[in-house]
C-alpha positions as a printed Julia matrix, in Angstrom:
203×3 Matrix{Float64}:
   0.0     0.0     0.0
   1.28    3.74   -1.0
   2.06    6.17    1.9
  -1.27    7.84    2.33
  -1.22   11.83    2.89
  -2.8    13.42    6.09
  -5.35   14.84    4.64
  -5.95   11.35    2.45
  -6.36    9.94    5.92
  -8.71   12.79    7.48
 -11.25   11.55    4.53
 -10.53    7.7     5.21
 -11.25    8.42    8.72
 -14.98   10.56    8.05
 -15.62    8.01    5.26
 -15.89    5.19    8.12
 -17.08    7.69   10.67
 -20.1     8.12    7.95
 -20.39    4.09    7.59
 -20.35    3.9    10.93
 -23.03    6.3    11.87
 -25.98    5.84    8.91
 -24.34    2.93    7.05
 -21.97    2.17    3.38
 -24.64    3.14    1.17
 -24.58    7.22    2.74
 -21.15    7.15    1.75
 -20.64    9.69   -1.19
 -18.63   12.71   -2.18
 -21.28   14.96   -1.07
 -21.47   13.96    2.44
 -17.75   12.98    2.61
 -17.78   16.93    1.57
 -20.5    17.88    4.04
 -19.07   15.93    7.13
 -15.48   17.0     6.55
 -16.06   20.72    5.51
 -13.87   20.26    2.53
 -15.43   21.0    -1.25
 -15.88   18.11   -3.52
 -13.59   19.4    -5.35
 -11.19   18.96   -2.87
 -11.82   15.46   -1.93
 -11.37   14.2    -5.84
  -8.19   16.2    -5.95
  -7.15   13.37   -3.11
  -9.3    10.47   -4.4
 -10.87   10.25   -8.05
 -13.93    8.46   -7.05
 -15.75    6.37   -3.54
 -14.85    3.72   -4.91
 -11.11    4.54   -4.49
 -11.35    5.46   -1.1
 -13.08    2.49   -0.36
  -9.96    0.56   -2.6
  -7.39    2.51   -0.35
  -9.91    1.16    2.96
  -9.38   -2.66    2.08
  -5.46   -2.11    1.06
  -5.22   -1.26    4.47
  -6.93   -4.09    5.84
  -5.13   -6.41    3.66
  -1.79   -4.94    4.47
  -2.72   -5.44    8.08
  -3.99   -9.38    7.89
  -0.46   -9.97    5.35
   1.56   -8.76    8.52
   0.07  -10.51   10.85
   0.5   -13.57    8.99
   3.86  -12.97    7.66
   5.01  -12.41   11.38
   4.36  -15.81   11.88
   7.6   -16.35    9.4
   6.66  -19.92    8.75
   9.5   -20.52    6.67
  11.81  -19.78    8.99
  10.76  -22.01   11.53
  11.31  -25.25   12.13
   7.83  -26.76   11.65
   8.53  -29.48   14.41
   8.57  -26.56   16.99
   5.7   -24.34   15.97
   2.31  -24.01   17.56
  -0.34  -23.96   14.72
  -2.84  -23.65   17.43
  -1.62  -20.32   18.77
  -0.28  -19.12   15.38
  -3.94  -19.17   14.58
  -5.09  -17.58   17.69
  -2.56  -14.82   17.3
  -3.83  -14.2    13.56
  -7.41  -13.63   14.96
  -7.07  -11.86   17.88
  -5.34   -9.26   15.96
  -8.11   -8.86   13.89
 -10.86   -8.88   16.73
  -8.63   -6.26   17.83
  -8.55   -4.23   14.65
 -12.29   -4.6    14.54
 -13.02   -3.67   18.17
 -10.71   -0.18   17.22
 -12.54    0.45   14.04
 -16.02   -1.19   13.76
 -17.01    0.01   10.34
 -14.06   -1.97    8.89
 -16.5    -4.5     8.94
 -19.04   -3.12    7.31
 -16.75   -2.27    4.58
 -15.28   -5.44    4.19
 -18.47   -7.96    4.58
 -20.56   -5.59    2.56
 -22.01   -7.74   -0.68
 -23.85   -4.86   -1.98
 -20.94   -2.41   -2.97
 -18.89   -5.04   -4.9
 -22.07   -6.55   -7.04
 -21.39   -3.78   -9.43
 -17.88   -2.79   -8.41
 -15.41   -4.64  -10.67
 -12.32   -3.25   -8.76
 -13.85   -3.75   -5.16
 -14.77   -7.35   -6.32
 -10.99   -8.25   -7.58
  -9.48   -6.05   -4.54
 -11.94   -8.24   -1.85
 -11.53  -11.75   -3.67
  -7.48  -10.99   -3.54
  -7.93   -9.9     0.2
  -9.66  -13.24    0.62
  -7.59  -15.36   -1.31
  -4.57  -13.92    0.74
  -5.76  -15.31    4.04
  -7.1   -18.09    2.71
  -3.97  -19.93    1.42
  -2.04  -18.01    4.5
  -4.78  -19.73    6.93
  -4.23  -22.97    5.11
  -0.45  -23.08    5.33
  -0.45  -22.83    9.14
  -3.44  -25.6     8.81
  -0.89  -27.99    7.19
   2.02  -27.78    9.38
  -0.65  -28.31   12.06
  -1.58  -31.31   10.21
   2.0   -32.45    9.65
   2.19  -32.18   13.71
  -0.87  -34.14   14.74
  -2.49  -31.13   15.96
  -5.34  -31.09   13.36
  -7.08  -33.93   11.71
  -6.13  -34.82    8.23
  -9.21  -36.78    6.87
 -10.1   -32.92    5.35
  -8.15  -30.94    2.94
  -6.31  -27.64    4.74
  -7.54  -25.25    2.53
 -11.32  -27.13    2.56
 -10.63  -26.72    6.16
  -9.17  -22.66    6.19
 -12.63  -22.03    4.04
 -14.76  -23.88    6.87
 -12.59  -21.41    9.25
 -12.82  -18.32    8.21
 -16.52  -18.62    6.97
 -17.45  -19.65   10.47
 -15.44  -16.5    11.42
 -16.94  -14.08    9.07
 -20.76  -15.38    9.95
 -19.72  -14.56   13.86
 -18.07  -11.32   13.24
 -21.3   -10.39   11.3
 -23.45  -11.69   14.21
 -21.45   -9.14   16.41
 -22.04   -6.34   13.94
 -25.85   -7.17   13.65
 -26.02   -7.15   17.14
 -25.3    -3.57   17.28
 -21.36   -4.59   18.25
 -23.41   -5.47   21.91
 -20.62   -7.9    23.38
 -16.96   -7.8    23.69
 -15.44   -9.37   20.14
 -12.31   -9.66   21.17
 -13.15  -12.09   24.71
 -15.73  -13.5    22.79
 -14.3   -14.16   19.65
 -11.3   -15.7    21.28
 -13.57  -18.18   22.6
 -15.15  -18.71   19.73
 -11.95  -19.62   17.56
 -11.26  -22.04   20.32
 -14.25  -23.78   19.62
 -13.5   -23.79   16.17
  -9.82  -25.32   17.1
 -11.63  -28.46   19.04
 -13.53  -29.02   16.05
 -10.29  -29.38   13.75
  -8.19  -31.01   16.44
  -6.29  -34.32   16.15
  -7.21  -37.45   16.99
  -4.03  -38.02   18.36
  -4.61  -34.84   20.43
  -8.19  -35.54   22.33
């Protein structure tokens, strides 16, 4: 992701301040303009259209889940001695986290509607998902390979099972008006998900 300007982040941060308050669709020039006190003008001087800021939005994100994952330096690590069971916890709870800071991030990113039509937000989300998907799966195999996690399912059948279950529960939380603690709850909610994927060897 390109080194944003200050003012490039002043309308990031009103564009989820608006998603936040009345929801992705009221996001538009005109109210970005409104709620910041800049002209229109001024915004497109920074970004040429919404759906660019919303672009710059999930580069963010996806520049945050990369490293988060890439700090788990897998191939640097003897696979014998890692943990796939708190790699994975790690991964997560850094995202409850970023969540929990920034609640519309979710709206942004589970949102269906803005990328039915939207070409660019389509490619940009299915990269974004792609990303953690075969990240996900790579920590699933080493757990594999260590008798953590069972192997009568494919790892990346199993990442998709993951991180669907995730994105239904992180949706519930958002539906639910963000009314309990995601990052205590979600914790114990990927544990769950652990004892489903477990080993036998490791009942």
């Amino acid at each position: 992701m390109h080194e944003i300007s200050e003012r490039q982040h002043q309308i990031i941060i009103t564009a989820l301040e608006i998603i936040a308050k009345q929801g992705i669709q009221a996001l538009t020039i005109k109210n970005l303009s409104k709620e910041i006190g800049f002209t229109e003008a001024a915004i497109y001087r920074h970004f040429e259209s919404k759906v660019q800021i919303l672009i710059t939005i999930l580069d963010f994100f996806q520049e945050s889940s990369n490293l988060k994952f890439s700090e788990t330096n897998l191939n640097q690590i003897n696979p014998n001695q890692i943990d796939a069971n708190e790699l994975i916890r790690k991964v997560f709870n850094h995202h409850f986290i970023k969540f929990s800071e920034i609640p519309s991030l979710v709206a942004v990113i589970f949102s269906d509607d803005i990328f039915k039509n939207e070409i660019m937000l389509s490619n940009k989300i299915n990269s974004i998902m792609k990303n953690n998907i075969d990240s996900l799966s790579n920590i699933i195999k080493i757990g594999q390979q260590n008798n953590q996690f069972r192997i009568d399912i494919n790892a990346d059948e199993l990442s998709i099972i993951f991180l669907g279950s995730l994105r239904l529960y992180i949706k519930r939380w958002q539906d639910s008006n963000y009314s309990f603690d995601l990052i205590f709850e979600g914790q114990k909610f990927v544990n769950s998900l652990l004892k489903l994927i477990k080993g036998v060897q490791n009942d």
